[in-house]
PDB file of C-alpha atoms in Angstrom:
ATOM      1  CA  MET C   1     206.431 402.391   1.413  1.00 46.00           C
ATOM      2  CA  ALA C   2     207.987 403.082  -1.817  1.00 43.00           C
ATOM      3  CA  LYS C   3     211.285 403.999  -0.189  1.00 50.00           C
ATOM      4  CA  LEU C   4     210.990 400.833   2.138  1.00 47.00           C
ATOM      5  CA  LYS C   5     210.489 398.536  -0.994  1.00 52.00           C
ATOM      6  CA  ASN C   6     213.647 399.985  -2.466  1.00 54.00           C
ATOM      7  CA  TYR C   7     215.338 399.834   0.805  1.00 54.00           C
ATOM      8  CA  ASN C   8     214.705 395.982   0.990  1.00 59.00           C
ATOM      9  CA  GLY C   9     215.707 395.493  -2.359  1.00 60.00           C
ATOM     10  CA  PHE C  10     218.819 396.868  -1.996  1.00 57.00           C
ATOM     11  CA  LEU C  11     219.322 394.717   1.403  1.00 58.00           C
ATOM     12  CA  LYS C  12     218.710 391.663  -0.573  1.00 66.00           C
ATOM     13  CA  LEU C  13     220.929 392.342  -2.765  1.00 63.00           C
ATOM     14  CA  PHE C  14     223.917 393.588  -0.457  1.00 62.00           C
ATOM     15  CA  VAL C  15     223.291 390.038   1.424  1.00 61.00           C
ATOM     16  CA  THR C  16     223.603 388.084  -1.644  1.00 66.00           C
ATOM     17  CA  PHE C  17     226.622 389.955  -2.524  1.00 63.00           C
ATOM     18  CA  LEU C  18     228.251 389.046   0.756  1.00 61.00           C
ATOM     19  CA  THR C  19     227.199 385.575   0.233  1.00 65.00           C
ATOM     20  CA  ALA C  20     228.734 384.804  -2.910  1.00 61.00           C
ATOM     21  CA  VAL C  21     231.878 386.351  -1.481  1.00 58.00           C
ATOM     22  CA  PHE C  22     232.043 384.142   1.517  1.00 58.00           C
ATOM     23  CA  ILE C  23     231.530 381.301  -0.817  1.00 61.00           C
ATOM     24  CA  ILE C  24     233.892 382.051  -2.955  1.00 57.00           C
ATOM     25  CA  SER C  25     236.671 382.866   0.041  1.00 59.00           C
ATOM     26  CA  CYS C  26     235.940 379.841   1.456  1.00 55.00           C
ATOM     27  CA  SER C  27     236.318 377.736  -1.688  1.00 57.00           C
ATOM     28  CA  ALA C  28     239.245 374.997  -1.738  1.00 58.00           C
ATOM     29  CA  LYS C  29     242.455 376.639  -3.673  1.00 64.00           C
ATOM     30  CA  ASN C  30     244.546 374.107  -5.550  1.00 72.00           C
ATOM     31  CA  TYR C  31     248.202 374.896  -4.949  1.00 80.00           C
ATOM     32  CA  THR C  32     250.858 373.618  -6.984  1.00 84.00           C
ATOM     33  CA  VAL C  33     254.817 373.453  -6.530  1.00 86.00           C
ATOM     34  CA  THR C  34     256.115 375.484  -9.121  1.00 86.00           C
ATOM     35  CA  LYS C  35     259.795 376.167  -8.072  1.00 85.00           C
ATOM     36  CA  ILE C  36     262.185 374.535  -5.551  1.00 87.00           C
ATOM     37  CA  GLU C  37     265.523 376.441  -4.637  1.00 86.00           C
ATOM     38  CA  GLY C  38     267.846 375.117  -1.899  1.00 88.00           C
ATOM     39  CA  LYS C  39     271.305 376.552  -0.982  1.00 84.00           C
ATOM     40  CA  ARG C  40     273.861 375.035   1.439  1.00 81.00           C
ATOM     41  CA  ILE C  41     274.529 376.740   4.462  1.00 78.00           C
ATOM     42  CA  PRO C  42     278.078 375.534   6.348  1.00 75.00           C
ATOM     43  CA  ILE C  43     278.005 375.131  10.158  1.00 72.00           C
ATOM     44  CA  THR C  44     281.140 376.851  11.690  1.00 72.00           C
ATOM     45  CA  GLU C  45     282.417 377.331  14.869  1.00 66.00           C
ATOM     46  CA  LYS C  46     281.349 381.329  14.317  1.00 65.00           C
ATOM     47  CA  GLU C  47     277.737 380.245  13.741  1.00 64.00           C
ATOM     48  CA  ASN C  48     275.185 380.648  16.548  1.00 66.00           C
ATOM     49  CA  GLN C  49     277.685 380.543  19.450  1.00 72.00           C
ATOM     50  CA  ASN C  50     276.054 380.862  22.807  1.00 80.00           C
ATOM     51  CA  LEU C  51     278.705 381.274  25.530  1.00 85.00           C
ATOM     52  CA  GLU C  52     276.168 379.803  28.105  1.00 87.00           C
ATOM     53  CA  ILE C  53     275.904 376.462  26.282  1.00 85.00           C
ATOM     54  CA  GLU C  54     279.488 376.373  25.137  1.00 84.00           C
ATOM     55  CA  ASN C  55     280.841 376.644  29.278  1.00 88.00           C
ATOM     56  CA  PHE C  56     278.452 373.774  30.085  1.00 89.00           C
ATOM     57  CA  ILE C  57     279.577 371.418  27.196  1.00 90.00           C
ATOM     58  CA  LYS C  58     283.242 372.321  27.833  1.00 91.00           C
ATOM     59  CA  PRO C  59     284.118 370.078  30.744  1.00 93.00           C
ATOM     60  CA  TYR C  60     282.465 367.116  29.237  1.00 94.00           C
ATOM     61  CA  ARG C  61     284.385 367.930  25.854  1.00 92.00           C
ATOM     62  CA  ASP C  62     287.780 368.015  27.643  1.00 94.00           C
ATOM     63  CA  LYS C  63     286.908 364.952  29.467  1.00 94.00           C
ATOM     64  CA  ILE C  64     286.175 362.873  26.182  1.00 94.00           C
ATOM     65  CA  ASN C  65     289.216 364.424  24.460  1.00 95.00           C
ATOM     66  CA  ASN C  66     291.496 363.372  27.124  1.00 94.00           C
ATOM     67  CA  ASP C  67     290.460 359.685  26.901  1.00 93.00           C
ATOM     68  CA  LEU C  68     290.458 359.497  23.460  1.00 96.00           C
ATOM     69  CA  ASP C  69     293.770 361.078  23.002  1.00 96.00           C
ATOM     70  CA  LYS C  70     295.975 359.169  25.799  1.00 96.00           C
ATOM     71  CA  VAL C  71     298.159 357.193  24.076  1.00 97.00           C
ATOM     72  CA  LEU C  72     297.732 353.386  24.416  1.00 98.00           C
ATOM     73  CA  ALA C  73     300.370 351.647  22.008  1.00 98.00           C
ATOM     74  CA  TYR C  74     303.116 352.378  19.379  1.00 98.00           C
ATOM     75  CA  ASN C  75     302.444 351.220  15.656  1.00 98.00           C
ATOM     76  CA  PRO C  76     305.573 350.637  13.678  1.00 97.00           C
ATOM     77  CA  GLU C  77     303.947 350.854  10.362  1.00 96.00           C
ATOM     78  CA  THR C  78     301.290 352.395   8.774  1.00 97.00           C
ATOM     79  CA  LEU C  79     298.386 349.707   8.045  1.00 97.00           C
ATOM     80  CA  ASP C  80     295.943 350.501   5.162  1.00 95.00           C
ATOM     81  CA  LYS C  81     293.254 348.735   3.418  1.00 95.00           C
ATOM     82  CA  SER C  82     293.569 350.185  -0.111  1.00 92.00           C
ATOM     83  CA  LYS C  83     296.824 348.031  -0.356  1.00 88.00           C
ATOM     84  CA  GLY C  84     296.514 344.090  -1.398  1.00 92.00           C
ATOM     85  CA  LYS C  85     294.301 342.049  -3.618  1.00 93.00           C
ATOM     86  CA  TRP C  86     293.125 339.389  -1.527  1.00 96.00           C
ATOM     87  CA  GLN C  87     294.243 340.386   2.099  1.00 96.00           C
ATOM     88  CA  THR C  88     295.553 343.711   3.820  1.00 97.00           C
ATOM     89  CA  ASN C  89     297.715 344.352   6.560  1.00 96.00           C
ATOM     90  CA  ILE C  90     294.961 345.876   8.645  1.00 97.00           C
ATOM     91  CA  GLY C  91     292.693 343.167   7.886  1.00 97.00           C
ATOM     92  CA  ASN C  92     295.184 340.628   8.990  1.00 97.00           C
ATOM     93  CA  PHE C  93     295.511 342.702  11.924  1.00 97.00           C
ATOM     94  CA  MET C  94     291.834 343.187  12.764  1.00 97.00           C
ATOM     95  CA  ALA C  95     290.944 339.695  11.972  1.00 98.00           C
ATOM     96  CA  ASP C  96     293.912 338.267  14.290  1.00 98.00           C
ATOM     97  CA  VAL C  97     293.138 340.657  16.797  1.00 98.00           C
ATOM     98  CA  THR C  98     289.596 340.038  16.845  1.00 98.00           C
ATOM     99  CA  LEU C  99     290.069 336.126  16.866  1.00 98.00           C
ATOM    100  CA  LEU C 100     292.122 336.444  19.825  1.00 97.00           C
ATOM    101  CA  ARG C 101     290.244 338.772  21.979  1.00 97.00           C
ATOM    102  CA  GLY C 102     286.971 337.182  21.127  1.00 97.00           C
ATOM    103  CA  ASN C 103     288.506 333.741  22.077  1.00 97.00           C
ATOM    104  CA  GLN C 104     289.341 334.535  25.787  1.00 96.00           C
ATOM    105  CA  VAL C 105     285.559 335.520  25.972  1.00 97.00           C
ATOM    106  CA  PHE C 106     284.077 332.754  23.928  1.00 98.00           C
ATOM    107  CA  ASN C 107     286.228 329.978  25.768  1.00 97.00           C
ATOM    108  CA  LYS C 108     285.497 331.471  29.087  1.00 96.00           C
ATOM    109  CA  ARG C 109     281.632 331.423  28.340  1.00 96.00           C
ATOM    110  CA  GLU C 110     281.059 328.425  25.932  1.00 96.00           C
ATOM    111  CA  ASN C 111     284.145 326.700  26.589  1.00 97.00           C
ATOM    112  CA  LYS C 112     284.742 326.502  22.572  1.00 96.00           C
ATOM    113  CA  ASN C 113     287.233 328.103  20.415  1.00 97.00           C
ATOM    114  CA  ILE C 114     286.596 330.438  17.598  1.00 98.00           C
ATOM    115  CA  ASP C 115     288.087 328.549  14.414  1.00 98.00           C
ATOM    116  CA  ILE C 116     287.834 331.521  12.109  1.00 98.00           C
ATOM    117  CA  CYS C 117     287.204 335.263  11.899  1.00 98.00           C
ATOM    118  CA  LEU C 118     285.859 337.022   8.817  1.00 98.00           C
ATOM    119  CA  MET C 119     284.921 340.253   8.588  1.00 97.00           C
ATOM    120  CA  ASN C 120     284.197 342.817   5.636  1.00 96.00           C
ATOM    121  CA  HIS C 121     286.444 345.214   3.955  1.00 96.00           C
ATOM    122  CA  GLY C 122     283.890 348.078   3.763  1.00 95.00           C
ATOM    123  CA  GLY C 123     283.853 348.131   7.674  1.00 94.00           C
ATOM    124  CA  ILE C 124     287.273 349.286   7.901  1.00 95.00           C
ATOM    125  CA  ARG C 125     286.858 353.069   7.824  1.00 95.00           C
ATOM    126  CA  SER C 126     290.199 354.563   8.262  1.00 96.00           C
ATOM    127  CA  ILE C 127     294.161 353.570   8.325  1.00 96.00           C
ATOM    128  CA  LEU C 128     295.981 352.859  11.276  1.00 97.00           C
ATOM    129  CA  PRO C 129     299.244 355.324  11.076  1.00 97.00           C
ATOM    130  CA  LYS C 130     302.485 354.999  11.989  1.00 97.00           C
ATOM    131  CA  GLY C 131     303.400 356.102  15.454  1.00 97.00           C
ATOM    132  CA  ASN C 132     301.499 356.764  18.972  1.00 98.00           C
ATOM    133  CA  ILE C 133     298.051 355.121  18.836  1.00 98.00           C
ATOM    134  CA  THR C 134     294.935 356.108  21.059  1.00 98.00           C
ATOM    135  CA  ALA C 135     291.507 355.106  21.655  1.00 97.00           C
ATOM    136  CA  ARG C 136     290.912 358.070  18.850  1.00 97.00           C
ATOM    137  CA  ASN C 137     292.256 355.818  16.513  1.00 97.00           C
ATOM    138  CA  ALA C 138     289.974 353.000  17.380  1.00 97.00           C
ATOM    139  CA  TYR C 139     286.918 355.166  16.940  1.00 96.00           C
ATOM    140  CA  GLU C 140     288.328 356.311  13.301  1.00 96.00           C
ATOM    141  CA  ILE C 141     288.756 352.888  12.343  1.00 96.00           C
ATOM    142  CA  MET C 142     285.311 351.411  13.805  1.00 93.00           C
ATOM    143  CA  PRO C 143     283.247 354.269  14.042  1.00 93.00           C
ATOM    144  CA  PHE C 144     279.994 352.045  14.093  1.00 91.00           C
ATOM    145  CA  GLU C 145     278.359 350.039  17.390  1.00 94.00           C
ATOM    146  CA  ASN C 146     278.990 346.614  15.938  1.00 96.00           C
ATOM    147  CA  SER C 147     279.868 343.913  18.029  1.00 97.00           C
ATOM    148  CA  LEU C 148     281.235 340.465  18.176  1.00 98.00           C
ATOM    149  CA  VAL C 149     279.203 337.454  17.158  1.00 98.00           C
ATOM    150  CA  VAL C 150     280.254 333.639  16.714  1.00 98.00           C
ATOM    151  CA  ILE C 151     278.211 331.455  14.305  1.00 98.00           C
ATOM    152  CA  SER C 152     278.886 327.799  14.001  1.00 98.00           C
ATOM    153  CA  LEU C 153     278.537 326.699  10.605  1.00 97.00           C
ATOM    154  CA  LYS C 154     278.908 323.269   9.130  1.00 96.00           C
ATOM    155  CA  GLY C 155     281.599 322.419   6.845  1.00 96.00           C
ATOM    156  CA  GLU C 156     279.463 323.305   3.657  1.00 95.00           C
ATOM    157  CA  GLN C 157     278.871 326.601   5.003  1.00 96.00           C
ATOM    158  CA  ILE C 158     282.498 327.031   5.103  1.00 97.00           C
ATOM    159  CA  GLN C 159     283.098 325.971   1.605  1.00 97.00           C
ATOM    160  CA  GLU C 160     280.070 328.762   0.455  1.00 97.00           C
ATOM    161  CA  MET C 161     282.255 331.071   2.572  1.00 97.00           C
ATOM    162  CA  VAL C 162     285.182 330.299   0.738  1.00 98.00           C
ATOM    163  CA  ASN C 163     283.529 330.334  -2.714  1.00 97.00           C
ATOM    164  CA  PHE C 164     281.766 333.999  -1.582  1.00 97.00           C
ATOM    165  CA  ILE C 165     285.013 335.752  -0.988  1.00 97.00           C
ATOM    166  CA  ILE C 166     286.604 334.243  -4.250  1.00 97.00           C
ATOM    167  CA  ALA C 167     283.376 335.399  -6.286  1.00 97.00           C
ATOM    168  CA  ASP C 168     283.187 339.189  -4.129  1.00 97.00           C
ATOM    169  CA  LYS C 169     287.046 339.601  -5.152  1.00 95.00           C
ATOM    170  CA  LYS C 170     287.455 341.885  -2.319  1.00 96.00           C
ATOM    171  CA  PRO C 171     290.196 341.538   0.714  1.00 97.00           C
ATOM    172  CA  HIS C 172     287.886 341.153   3.715  1.00 97.00           C
ATOM    173  CA  PRO C 173     289.828 340.596   6.802  1.00 98.00           C
ATOM    174  CA  LEU C 174     290.179 336.559   7.402  1.00 98.00           C
ATOM    175  CA  SER C 175     292.127 334.782  10.420  1.00 98.00           C
ATOM    176  CA  GLY C 176     292.176 331.095  11.133  1.00 98.00           C
ATOM    177  CA  MET C 177     291.808 329.961   7.423  1.00 98.00           C
ATOM    178  CA  THR C 178     294.131 329.527   4.345  1.00 98.00           C
ATOM    179  CA  PHE C 179     293.576 328.275   0.904  1.00 98.00           C
ATOM    180  CA  ALA C 180     294.626 328.784  -2.830  1.00 98.00           C
ATOM    181  CA  ILE C 181     292.646 329.488  -6.109  1.00 97.00           C
ATOM    182  CA  ASP C 182     293.172 327.609  -9.345  1.00 96.00           C
ATOM    183  CA  LYS C 183     293.636 328.638 -12.925  1.00 95.00           C
ATOM    184  CA  ASN C 184     290.070 327.819 -12.915  1.00 95.00           C
ATOM    185  CA  ASN C 185     288.959 329.917 -10.148  1.00 95.00           C
ATOM    186  CA  GLN C 186     287.962 327.036  -7.674  1.00 96.00           C
ATOM    187  CA  ALA C 187     289.433 326.569  -3.929  1.00 97.00           C
ATOM    188  CA  LYS C 188     291.936 324.217  -3.179  1.00 96.00           C
ATOM    189  CA  ASN C 189     293.854 323.302  -0.069  1.00 97.00           C
ATOM    190  CA  ILE C 190     291.433 324.783   2.317  1.00 98.00           C
ATOM    191  CA  LEU C 191     292.994 324.535   5.791  1.00 98.00           C
ATOM    192  CA  ILE C 192     291.485 325.840   9.373  1.00 98.00           C
ATOM    193  CA  GLN C 193     293.496 326.122  12.097  1.00 97.00           C
ATOM    194  CA  GLY C 194     296.150 324.422  10.081  1.00 97.00           C
ATOM    195  CA  LYS C 195     293.819 321.089   9.383  1.00 97.00           C
ATOM    196  CA  PRO C 196     291.802 320.730   6.238  1.00 98.00           C
ATOM    197  CA  LEU C 197     288.186 321.542   5.974  1.00 98.00           C
ATOM    198  CA  ASN C 198     285.631 318.573   6.796  1.00 96.00           C
ATOM    199  CA  ASN C 199     282.566 318.598   5.706  1.00 93.00           C
ATOM    200  CA  ASN C 200     280.994 316.810   8.767  1.00 93.00           C
ATOM    201  CA  THR C 201     282.705 319.027  11.485  1.00 96.00           C
ATOM    202  CA  VAL C 202     281.098 322.261  12.724  1.00 97.00           C
ATOM    203  CA  TYR C 203     283.385 325.417  12.864  1.00 98.00           C
ATOM    204  CA  TYR C 204     282.956 328.237  14.999  1.00 98.00           C
ATOM    205  CA  VAL C 205     283.451 331.493  13.076  1.00 98.00           C
ATOM    206  CA  GLY C 206     283.543 334.867  14.548  1.00 98.00           C
ATOM    207  CA  THR C 207     282.106 337.817  12.735  1.00 98.00           C
ATOM    208  CA  ASN C 208     280.254 341.158  13.503  1.00 97.00           C
ATOM    209  CA  ASP C 209     276.264 341.368  14.053  1.00 96.00           C
ATOM    210  CA  TYR C 210     276.068 342.963  10.701  1.00 96.00           C
ATOM    211  CA  LEU C 211     277.153 340.130   8.432  1.00 97.00           C
ATOM    212  CA  ALA C 212     275.957 337.364  10.976  1.00 96.00           C
ATOM    213  CA  ASN C 213     272.373 338.667   9.519  1.00 94.00           C
ATOM    214  CA  GLY C 214     273.237 338.604   6.224  1.00 94.00           C
ATOM    215  CA  GLY C 215     274.851 341.864   5.492  1.00 95.00           C
ATOM    216  CA  ASP C 216     276.996 342.598   2.486  1.00 96.00           C
ATOM    217  CA  ASN C 217     275.272 339.372   0.693  1.00 95.00           C
ATOM    218  CA  MET C 218     277.013 336.807   3.160  1.00 96.00           C
ATOM    219  CA  ASN C 219     273.964 334.801   3.216  1.00 96.00           C
ATOM    220  CA  PHE C 220     275.787 331.767   4.798  1.00 96.00           C
ATOM    221  CA  PHE C 221     276.104 333.092   8.014  1.00 97.00           C
ATOM    222  CA  LYS C 222     272.191 332.866   8.068  1.00 96.00           C
ATOM    223  CA  LYS C 223     272.186 329.371   7.678  1.00 95.00           C
ATOM    224  CA  GLY C 224     274.378 328.928  11.005  1.00 96.00           C
ATOM    225  CA  ILE C 225     273.490 326.127  13.515  1.00 96.00           C
ATOM    226  CA  GLN C 226     273.828 328.302  16.667  1.00 97.00           C
ATOM    227  CA  LYS C 227     274.503 332.012  17.287  1.00 97.00           C
ATOM    228  CA  PHE C 228     276.626 333.548  20.131  1.00 98.00           C
ATOM    229  CA  ASP C 229     276.463 337.535  20.831  1.00 96.00           C
ATOM    230  CA  LEU C 230     279.609 338.172  23.111  1.00 96.00           C
ATOM    231  CA  ASP C 231     278.229 341.992  23.797  1.00 95.00           C
ATOM    232  CA  TYR C 232     281.784 342.947  22.943  1.00 97.00           C
ATOM    233  CA  LYS C 233     281.975 345.705  20.199  1.00 97.00           C
ATOM    234  CA  LEU C 234     284.601 345.452  17.840  1.00 96.00           C
ATOM    235  CA  ARG C 235     285.870 348.687  18.767  1.00 96.00           C
ATOM    236  CA  ASN C 236     286.331 347.924  22.197  1.00 97.00           C
ATOM    237  CA  ILE C 237     288.500 345.059  21.299  1.00 97.00           C
ATOM    238  CA  LEU C 238     291.037 347.341  19.383  1.00 97.00           C
ATOM    239  CA  ILE C 239     291.092 349.741  22.468  1.00 97.00           C
ATOM    240  CA  ASP C 240     291.535 346.524  24.698  1.00 97.00           C
ATOM    241  CA  TYR C 241     294.540 345.292  22.743  1.00 97.00           C
ATOM    242  CA  PHE C 242     296.054 348.431  22.231  1.00 98.00           C
ATOM    243  CA  THR C 243     295.869 348.753  26.137  1.00 97.00           C
ATOM    244  CA  ASP C 244     297.467 345.402  26.917  1.00 97.00           C
ATOM    245  CA  VAL C 245     300.609 345.862  24.339  1.00 97.00           C
ATOM    246  CA  ASP C 246     303.164 348.286  23.866  1.00 97.00           C
ATOM    247  CA  THR C 247     304.056 347.732  20.035  1.00 98.00           C
ATOM    248  CA  ILE C 248     301.165 346.429  17.693  1.00 97.00           C
ATOM    249  CA  SER C 249     302.159 343.464  15.795  1.00 94.00           C
ATOM    250  CA  VAL C 250     300.990 342.497  12.454  1.00 96.00           C
ATOM    251  CA  LYS C 251     301.327 339.165  10.724  1.00 95.00           C
ATOM    252  CA  ASN C 252     301.977 339.866   6.801  1.00 91.00           C
ATOM    253  CA  ASP C 253     301.592 335.887   6.245  1.00 94.00           C
ATOM    254  CA  THR C 254     299.913 334.781   3.005  1.00 95.00           C
ATOM    255  CA  ARG C 255     296.351 333.480   3.784  1.00 97.00           C
ATOM    256  CA  ILE C 256     294.569 333.239   0.128  1.00 97.00           C
ATOM    257  CA  LEU C 257     297.105 332.637  -2.545  1.00 97.00           C
ATOM    258  CA  GLU C 258     296.234 332.748  -6.300  1.00 94.00           C
ATOM    259  CA  GLU C 259     297.998 330.266  -8.310  1.00 92.00           C
TER     260      GLU C 259
END
């Protein structure tokens, strides 16, 4: 009996020990971040090449490259957004082409004409180089999926637009409107399609869908009376223009004059 009692005592101690170990092992552990490390891993053509995948993709890549690199027009001078205080040659070009091509759609659908085209300087993502021009150039200039929108604005919102351009001090692409900036930094001689601004007139302004929603702080667009989405991507406007002409033409006239 004595041996049995001793055995039972030992068994109780053993069970107690296992229970304690189990409870400790199951208790919640609080982990904390003590160090974060990172390194740049370059992705090169030599990394993880898979011949089977490459052979599958190649015909599609070749077709896309063939379409993108087909010569559509010739550009006699480099168009660059970095040269010009109030306007640039590429800004004039893009605003003029957008107004021209957009009007072909807007007039047919709505029997109305776009009076002004205003876009943002930051939306131009590349130069248009001198020489042969392809669809790839259009993708480089306009890599985003923005489409052309026409907003109808009262004359007072056009005045807001002019004030914004003066305050923003960026050469935003502008077509269809001219004005002067006097010595007090105020706008004067605002002309739309060659006629003085009339506060009682409703004007149709072409822009992209990003700005139409107040992007780049162009909040005057949100005050529009009507909005027409032409479902015409700005990039496709450029490609269609390149396809239709032999040689690209740019107007270097003065649209904003600083006295």
